[in-house]
Tab-separated table of C-alpha atoms in Angstrom:
chain	number	residue	atom	x	y	z
A	189	UNK	CA	-20.193	25.932	0.363
A	190	UNK	CA	-22.642	28.534	-0.831
A	191	UNK	CA	-21.983	30.719	-3.830
A	192	UNK	CA	-22.005	33.850	-1.655
A	193	UNK	CA	-18.908	32.709	0.258
A	194	UNK	CA	-15.735	34.246	-1.119
A	195	UNK	CA	-12.670	32.074	-1.826
A	196	UNK	CA	-10.799	33.702	1.078
A	197	UNK	CA	-13.566	32.948	3.579
A	198	UNK	CA	-13.928	29.445	2.191
A	199	UNK	CA	-10.223	28.714	2.550
A	200	UNK	CA	-10.220	30.155	6.097
A	201	UNK	CA	-13.160	27.959	7.085
A	202	UNK	CA	-11.550	24.835	5.628
A	203	UNK	CA	-8.250	25.584	7.394
A	204	UNK	CA	-10.158	26.043	10.663
A	205	UNK	CA	-11.959	22.722	10.133
A	206	UNK	CA	-8.627	20.981	9.472
A	207	UNK	CA	-7.107	22.452	12.651
A	208	UNK	CA	-10.135	21.365	14.707
A	209	UNK	CA	-9.926	17.837	13.318
A	210	UNK	CA	-6.186	17.819	14.103
A	211	UNK	CA	-6.864	18.856	17.707
A	212	UNK	CA	-9.556	16.195	18.066
A	213	UNK	CA	-7.183	13.537	16.697
A	214	UNK	CA	-4.626	14.427	19.380
A	215	UNK	CA	-6.733	15.181	22.445
A	216	UNK	CA	-9.868	13.003	22.134
A	217	UNK	CA	-9.260	9.313	22.942
A	218	UNK	CA	-10.477	6.625	20.530
A	219	UNK	CA	-12.426	9.084	18.357
A	220	UNK	CA	-9.141	10.833	17.617
A	221	UNK	CA	-7.781	7.669	16.018
A	222	UNK	CA	-10.459	7.943	13.335
A	223	UNK	CA	-10.661	11.736	13.234
A	224	UNK	CA	-7.154	12.093	11.800
A	225	UNK	CA	-8.288	10.222	8.675
A	226	UNK	CA	-10.488	13.231	7.909
A	227	UNK	CA	-7.648	15.776	8.180
A	228	UNK	CA	-7.002	15.511	4.446
A	229	UNK	CA	-10.573	16.124	3.293
A	230	UNK	CA	-10.876	19.918	3.874
A	231	UNK	CA	-7.539	20.461	2.114
A	232	UNK	CA	-8.624	18.175	-0.729
A	233	UNK	CA	-11.864	20.152	-1.116
A	234	UNK	CA	-10.003	23.470	-1.049
A	235	UNK	CA	-7.438	22.321	-3.621
A	236	UNK	CA	-10.094	20.870	-5.908
A	237	UNK	CA	-12.022	24.153	-5.784
A	238	UNK	CA	-9.229	26.759	-5.800
A	239	UNK	CA	-6.058	25.047	-7.039
A	240	UNK	CA	-2.797	23.603	-5.723
A	241	UNK	CA	-1.388	27.001	-4.705
A	242	UNK	CA	-4.253	27.697	-2.303
A	243	UNK	CA	-4.118	24.099	-1.061
A	244	UNK	CA	-0.416	24.221	-0.251
A	245	UNK	CA	-0.783	27.651	1.385
A	246	UNK	CA	-3.586	26.278	3.545
A	247	UNK	CA	-1.425	23.282	4.457
A	248	UNK	CA	1.383	25.583	5.615
A	249	UNK	CA	-1.020	27.708	7.677
A	250	UNK	CA	-2.548	24.564	9.185
A	251	UNK	CA	0.902	23.267	10.110
A	252	UNK	CA	1.838	26.565	11.794
A	253	UNK	CA	-1.403	26.713	13.791
A	254	UNK	CA	-1.173	23.073	14.889
A	255	UNK	CA	2.485	23.580	15.847
A	256	UNK	CA	1.419	26.414	18.136
A	257	UNK	CA	-1.551	24.540	19.602
A	258	UNK	CA	-0.065	21.054	20.043
A	259	UNK	CA	3.552	20.470	18.989
A	260	UNK	CA	5.638	20.796	15.805
A	261	UNK	CA	6.323	17.041	15.717
A	262	UNK	CA	2.645	16.047	15.878
A	263	UNK	CA	1.744	18.814	13.440
A	264	UNK	CA	4.415	17.578	11.055
A	265	UNK	CA	3.081	14.018	11.262
A	266	UNK	CA	-0.467	15.124	10.459
A	267	UNK	CA	0.700	17.429	7.677
A	268	UNK	CA	2.879	14.793	6.013
A	269	UNK	CA	0.721	11.734	6.671
A	270	UNK	CA	-2.614	13.221	5.616
A	271	UNK	CA	-2.443	16.926	4.738
A	272	UNK	CA	-0.174	16.639	1.710
A	273	UNK	CA	-2.189	13.622	0.513
A	274	UNK	CA	-5.339	15.742	0.610
A	275	UNK	CA	-3.692	18.464	-1.458
A	276	UNK	CA	-2.494	15.949	-4.058
A	277	UNK	CA	-5.870	14.220	-4.255
A	278	UNK	CA	-7.661	17.551	-4.645
A	279	UNK	CA	-5.239	18.672	-7.361
A	280	UNK	CA	-5.744	15.413	-9.273
A	281	UNK	CA	-9.531	15.808	-9.046
A	282	UNK	CA	-9.206	19.386	-10.308
A	283	UNK	CA	-7.184	18.103	-13.280
A	284	UNK	CA	-9.892	15.504	-14.015
A	285	UNK	CA	-7.534	12.550	-13.635
A	286	UNK	CA	-8.961	9.034	-13.595
A	287	UNK	CA	-9.507	7.162	-10.332
A	288	UNK	CA	-6.457	4.889	-10.718
A	289	UNK	CA	-4.167	7.819	-11.532
A	290	UNK	CA	-5.486	9.801	-8.562
A	291	UNK	CA	-4.963	6.867	-6.201
A	292	UNK	CA	-1.449	6.093	-7.451
A	293	UNK	CA	-0.412	9.767	-7.325
A	294	UNK	CA	-1.640	10.025	-3.737
A	295	UNK	CA	0.092	6.752	-2.813
A	296	UNK	CA	3.437	7.905	-4.250
A	297	UNK	CA	3.265	11.185	-2.335
A	298	UNK	CA	2.168	9.380	0.845
A	299	UNK	CA	5.147	7.001	0.555
A	300	UNK	CA	7.566	9.908	0.087
A	301	UNK	CA	5.959	11.664	3.062
A	302	UNK	CA	6.477	8.599	5.267
A	303	UNK	CA	10.166	8.433	4.354
A	304	UNK	CA	10.547	12.181	4.964
A	305	UNK	CA	8.829	11.876	8.354
A	306	UNK	CA	11.242	9.148	9.462
A	307	UNK	CA	14.231	11.141	8.209
A	308	UNK	CA	13.111	14.293	10.042
A	309	UNK	CA	12.584	12.361	13.281
A	310	UNK	CA	16.100	10.957	13.035
A	311	UNK	CA	17.689	14.332	12.187
A	312	UNK	CA	15.634	16.663	14.395
A	313	UNK	CA	14.948	14.486	17.444
A	314	UNK	CA	17.771	11.967	17.077
A	315	UNK	CA	15.134	9.243	17.333
A	316	UNK	CA	15.346	6.136	15.204
A	317	UNK	CA	11.670	5.235	15.018
A	318	UNK	CA	12.441	1.833	13.514
A	319	UNK	CA	14.687	0.774	16.413
A	320	UNK	CA	12.211	2.244	18.895
A	321	UNK	CA	9.307	0.241	17.475
A	322	UNK	CA	11.337	-2.974	17.401
A	323	UNK	CA	12.431	-2.442	21.010
A	324	UNK	CA	8.815	-1.824	22.049
A	325	UNK	CA	7.792	-5.060	20.331
A	326	UNK	CA	10.609	-6.910	22.118
A	327	UNK	CA	9.516	-5.525	25.495
A	328	UNK	CA	5.927	-6.525	24.750
A	329	UNK	CA	7.006	-10.100	24.038
A	330	UNK	CA	9.089	-10.147	27.246
A	331	UNK	CA	6.068	-9.041	29.286
A	332	UNK	CA	3.980	-11.770	27.680
A	333	UNK	CA	6.602	-14.397	28.484
A	334	UNK	CA	6.742	-13.188	32.103
A	335	UNK	CA	2.970	-13.532	32.338
A	336	UNK	CA	3.110	-17.072	30.954
A	337	UNK	CA	5.855	-17.904	33.463
A	338	UNK	CA	3.653	-16.666	36.289
A	339	UNK	CA	0.822	-18.842	34.978
A	340	UNK	CA	3.036	-21.918	35.304
A	341	UNK	CA	3.888	-22.586	31.670
A	342	UNK	CA	6.909	-24.883	31.315
A	343	UNK	CA	10.205	-22.942	31.063
A	344	UNK	CA	11.321	-25.108	28.138
A	345	UNK	CA	8.332	-24.025	26.056
A	346	UNK	CA	8.873	-20.362	26.966
A	347	UNK	CA	12.548	-20.571	25.989
A	348	UNK	CA	11.565	-22.190	22.709
A	349	UNK	CA	9.152	-19.335	22.033
A	350	UNK	CA	11.815	-16.755	22.907
A	351	UNK	CA	14.170	-18.313	20.358
A	352	UNK	CA	11.495	-17.911	17.680
A	353	UNK	CA	10.791	-14.256	18.490
A	354	UNK	CA	14.208	-12.809	17.633
A	355	UNK	CA	14.224	-14.021	13.995
A	356	UNK	CA	10.718	-12.553	13.596
A	357	UNK	CA	11.882	-9.178	14.922
A	358	UNK	CA	14.921	-9.305	12.644
A	359	UNK	CA	12.649	-10.013	9.687
A	360	UNK	CA	10.553	-6.976	10.644
A	361	UNK	CA	13.707	-4.862	10.513
A	362	UNK	CA	14.458	-6.192	7.029
A	363	UNK	CA	10.855	-5.540	5.970
A	364	UNK	CA	10.807	-1.922	7.133
A	365	UNK	CA	10.651	-0.500	3.547
A	366	UNK	CA	7.582	-2.654	2.895
A	367	UNK	CA	6.023	-1.649	6.220
A	368	UNK	CA	6.559	2.021	5.338
A	369	UNK	CA	4.844	1.426	2.008
A	370	UNK	CA	1.939	-0.356	3.719
A	371	UNK	CA	1.562	2.571	6.143
A	372	UNK	CA	1.439	4.927	3.171
A	373	UNK	CA	-1.129	2.639	1.539
A	374	UNK	CA	-3.325	2.721	4.645
A	375	UNK	CA	-3.104	6.524	4.739
A	376	UNK	CA	-3.976	6.708	1.043
A	377	UNK	CA	-6.961	4.399	1.496
A	378	UNK	CA	-8.152	6.518	4.425
A	379	UNK	CA	-7.880	9.723	2.377
A	380	UNK	CA	-9.532	8.095	-0.641
A	381	UNK	CA	-12.566	6.679	1.187
A	382	UNK	CA	-13.168	9.770	3.326
A	383	UNK	CA	-12.993	11.934	0.190
A	384	UNK	CA	-15.349	9.540	-1.646
A	385	UNK	CA	-17.799	9.969	1.216
A	386	UNK	CA	-17.536	13.756	1.662
A	387	UNK	CA	-17.138	15.024	-1.932
A	388	UNK	CA	-20.645	14.033	-3.166
A	389	UNK	CA	-22.197	15.763	-0.133
A	390	UNK	CA	-20.581	18.994	-1.358
A	391	UNK	CA	-21.814	18.458	-4.934
A	392	UNK	CA	-18.272	17.559	-6.025
A	393	UNK	CA	-17.427	14.588	-8.221
A	394	UNK	CA	-14.615	12.128	-7.663
A	395	UNK	CA	-13.979	9.298	-10.163
A	396	UNK	CA	-14.943	5.722	-9.346
A	397	UNK	CA	-12.483	2.850	-9.349
A	398	UNK	CA	-13.009	0.049	-11.894
A	399	UNK	CA	-14.970	-2.956	-10.530
A	400	UNK	CA	-12.773	-5.113	-8.317
A	401	UNK	CA	-13.297	-8.105	-10.631
A	402	UNK	CA	-11.464	-6.168	-13.382
A	403	UNK	CA	-8.346	-5.261	-11.376
A	404	UNK	CA	-5.118	-6.392	-13.023
A	405	UNK	CA	-1.496	-5.504	-12.312
A	406	UNK	CA	1.562	-5.381	-14.539
A	407	UNK	CA	3.433	-8.620	-15.227
A	408	UNK	CA	6.511	-6.909	-13.737
A	409	UNK	CA	5.328	-8.019	-10.284
A	410	UNK	CA	5.460	-11.674	-11.402
A	411	UNK	CA	9.104	-11.275	-12.433
A	412	UNK	CA	9.825	-9.315	-9.239
A	413	UNK	CA	8.596	-12.290	-7.226
A	414	UNK	CA	10.937	-14.615	-9.144
A	415	UNK	CA	13.888	-12.251	-8.703
A	416	UNK	CA	13.030	-11.766	-5.031
A	417	UNK	CA	12.930	-15.515	-4.363
A	418	UNK	CA	16.238	-16.129	-6.132
A	419	UNK	CA	17.829	-13.115	-4.438
A	420	UNK	CA	16.750	-14.348	-1.002
A	421	UNK	CA	18.344	-17.729	-1.694
A	422	UNK	CA	21.608	-16.209	-2.881
A	423	UNK	CA	21.667	-13.659	-0.071
A	424	UNK	CA	20.949	-16.219	2.641
A	425	UNK	CA	23.341	-18.929	1.442
A	426	UNK	CA	26.225	-16.465	0.902
A	427	UNK	CA	25.596	-14.161	3.831
A	428	UNK	CA	24.819	-11.121	1.659
A	429	UNK	CA	22.524	-9.285	4.060
A	430	UNK	CA	21.829	-6.344	1.750
A	431	UNK	CA	20.859	-8.616	-1.156
A	432	UNK	CA	18.667	-10.693	1.160
A	433	UNK	CA	16.907	-7.592	2.530
A	434	UNK	CA	16.190	-6.082	-0.903
A	435	UNK	CA	15.003	-9.431	-2.266
A	436	UNK	CA	12.771	-10.073	0.747
A	437	UNK	CA	11.020	-6.732	0.250
A	438	UNK	CA	10.644	-7.376	-3.479
A	439	UNK	CA	9.103	-10.775	-2.822
A	440	UNK	CA	6.726	-9.620	-0.072
A	441	UNK	CA	5.444	-6.642	-2.082
A	442	UNK	CA	4.950	-8.842	-5.142
A	443	UNK	CA	3.102	-11.481	-3.117
A	444	UNK	CA	0.798	-8.831	-1.620
A	445	UNK	CA	0.031	-7.507	-5.115
A	446	UNK	CA	-0.451	-11.103	-6.276
A	447	UNK	CA	-2.917	-11.677	-3.435
A	448	UNK	CA	-4.954	-8.634	-4.503
A	449	UNK	CA	-5.010	-9.833	-8.111
A	450	UNK	CA	-5.850	-13.364	-6.983
A	451	UNK	CA	-8.833	-12.069	-5.010
A	452	UNK	CA	-9.841	-9.970	-8.021
A	453	UNK	CA	-9.698	-13.085	-10.224
A	454	UNK	CA	-11.759	-14.958	-7.638
A	455	UNK	CA	-14.327	-12.135	-7.697
A	456	UNK	CA	-14.408	-12.395	-11.506
A	457	UNK	CA	-15.079	-16.144	-11.264
A	458	UNK	CA	-17.841	-15.529	-8.723
A	459	UNK	CA	-19.475	-13.006	-11.074
A	460	UNK	CA	-18.966	-15.241	-14.087
A	461	UNK	CA	-20.729	-18.214	-12.527
A	462	UNK	CA	-23.202	-16.130	-10.489
A	463	UNK	CA	-22.114	-17.476	-7.104
A	464	UNK	CA	-24.420	-16.353	-4.283
A	465	UNK	CA	-23.303	-13.715	-1.779
A	466	UNK	CA	-23.557	-16.256	1.042
A	467	UNK	CA	-21.150	-18.677	-0.652
A	468	UNK	CA	-18.767	-15.829	-1.448
A	469	UNK	CA	-18.623	-14.863	2.228
A	470	UNK	CA	-17.999	-18.476	3.208
A	471	UNK	CA	-15.073	-18.692	0.770
A	472	UNK	CA	-13.598	-15.393	1.966
A	473	UNK	CA	-13.819	-16.505	5.621
A	474	UNK	CA	-12.105	-19.798	4.762
A	475	UNK	CA	-9.347	-17.863	3.008
A	476	UNK	CA	-8.797	-15.588	6.009
A	477	UNK	CA	-8.597	-18.560	8.357
A	478	UNK	CA	-6.143	-20.586	6.271
A	479	UNK	CA	-2.701	-19.234	5.395
A	480	UNK	CA	-2.131	-21.979	2.820
A	481	UNK	CA	-5.222	-20.930	0.848
A	482	UNK	CA	-4.123	-17.278	0.986
A	483	UNK	CA	-0.711	-18.228	-0.381
A	484	UNK	CA	-2.380	-20.262	-3.120
A	485	UNK	CA	-4.535	-17.272	-4.107
A	486	UNK	CA	-1.446	-15.021	-4.135
A	487	UNK	CA	0.481	-17.423	-6.382
A	488	UNK	CA	-2.541	-17.739	-8.673
A	489	UNK	CA	-2.720	-13.956	-8.877
A	490	UNK	CA	0.953	-13.720	-9.816
A	491	UNK	CA	0.579	-16.376	-12.518
A	492	UNK	CA	-2.574	-14.613	-13.766
A	493	UNK	CA	-0.416	-11.563	-14.526
A	494	UNK	CA	1.429	-13.734	-17.043
A	495	UNK	CA	-1.389	-15.813	-18.552
A	496	UNK	CA	-4.558	-13.713	-17.981
A	497	UNK	CA	-7.045	-16.397	-16.973
A	498	UNK	CA	-9.944	-13.988	-17.484
A	499	UNK	CA	-9.538	-14.213	-21.262
A	500	UNK	CA	-9.643	-17.983	-21.014
A	501	UNK	CA	-12.874	-17.858	-18.969
A	502	UNK	CA	-14.458	-15.451	-21.453
A	503	UNK	CA	-13.689	-17.850	-24.334
A	504	UNK	CA	-15.734	-20.606	-22.692
């Protein structure tokens, strides 16, 4: 933005850009799927330049315009999934927060926005999105089984597969809090990377994350994994569904965090012993293709939270 542009004109232009991106995300196939990731950037730029008040005002105006042009429900989803994240990220940049603090602040707000979106859908439209998604998944499996039947697959094998599907769907219901968090994480990553790409082009600075090889998480996640495993055992053996559900989510979240730290530790080892890029790619492909190796990396990451293997490597 040039220096001759007044704050009012700048904010109007950025609101217009956000509305256009919102319309593209709704009405343009395929491209729209990626366009919505950029909805947060104009609001992030505006907030970073002019403050949280202007950013929130622009978000409200954007929501009103999109409600008139598309629908209030879709406008609400865009505003809560990406718009508010852009405002928070821009405010954090304006306050000169570090990269980790910016990312975590955006993630927390994105998680709250996801919960609020689900609650509003249930209250306003009387739609339980969780049940709807599970039912859609069940119908998709049924269509697949029908197709296999038509192809001549043995009925016994199809029935065996059907028996395995229902526990998986039930587990997905139990894991809904974790799935909501992962959705918020994806939204946060989208906002973060689009902002990292756009901000420098506008002569704006955004902090850089520490090198991946240095990423470490709090030892609390190690203990959460222990508690989650024990809680799942107690909940399953005694029929305590609520305890089982909470423990399952604790364990899964901790294992995911452990996997990230395990990969970070692996990256540290690669750097330490100067492993070639080709060999690194080979190892990563092997990990992706083998669930046992992934689990091993996750467990190693969890244990690393307790013992800090990096210090041991550095002492060599």
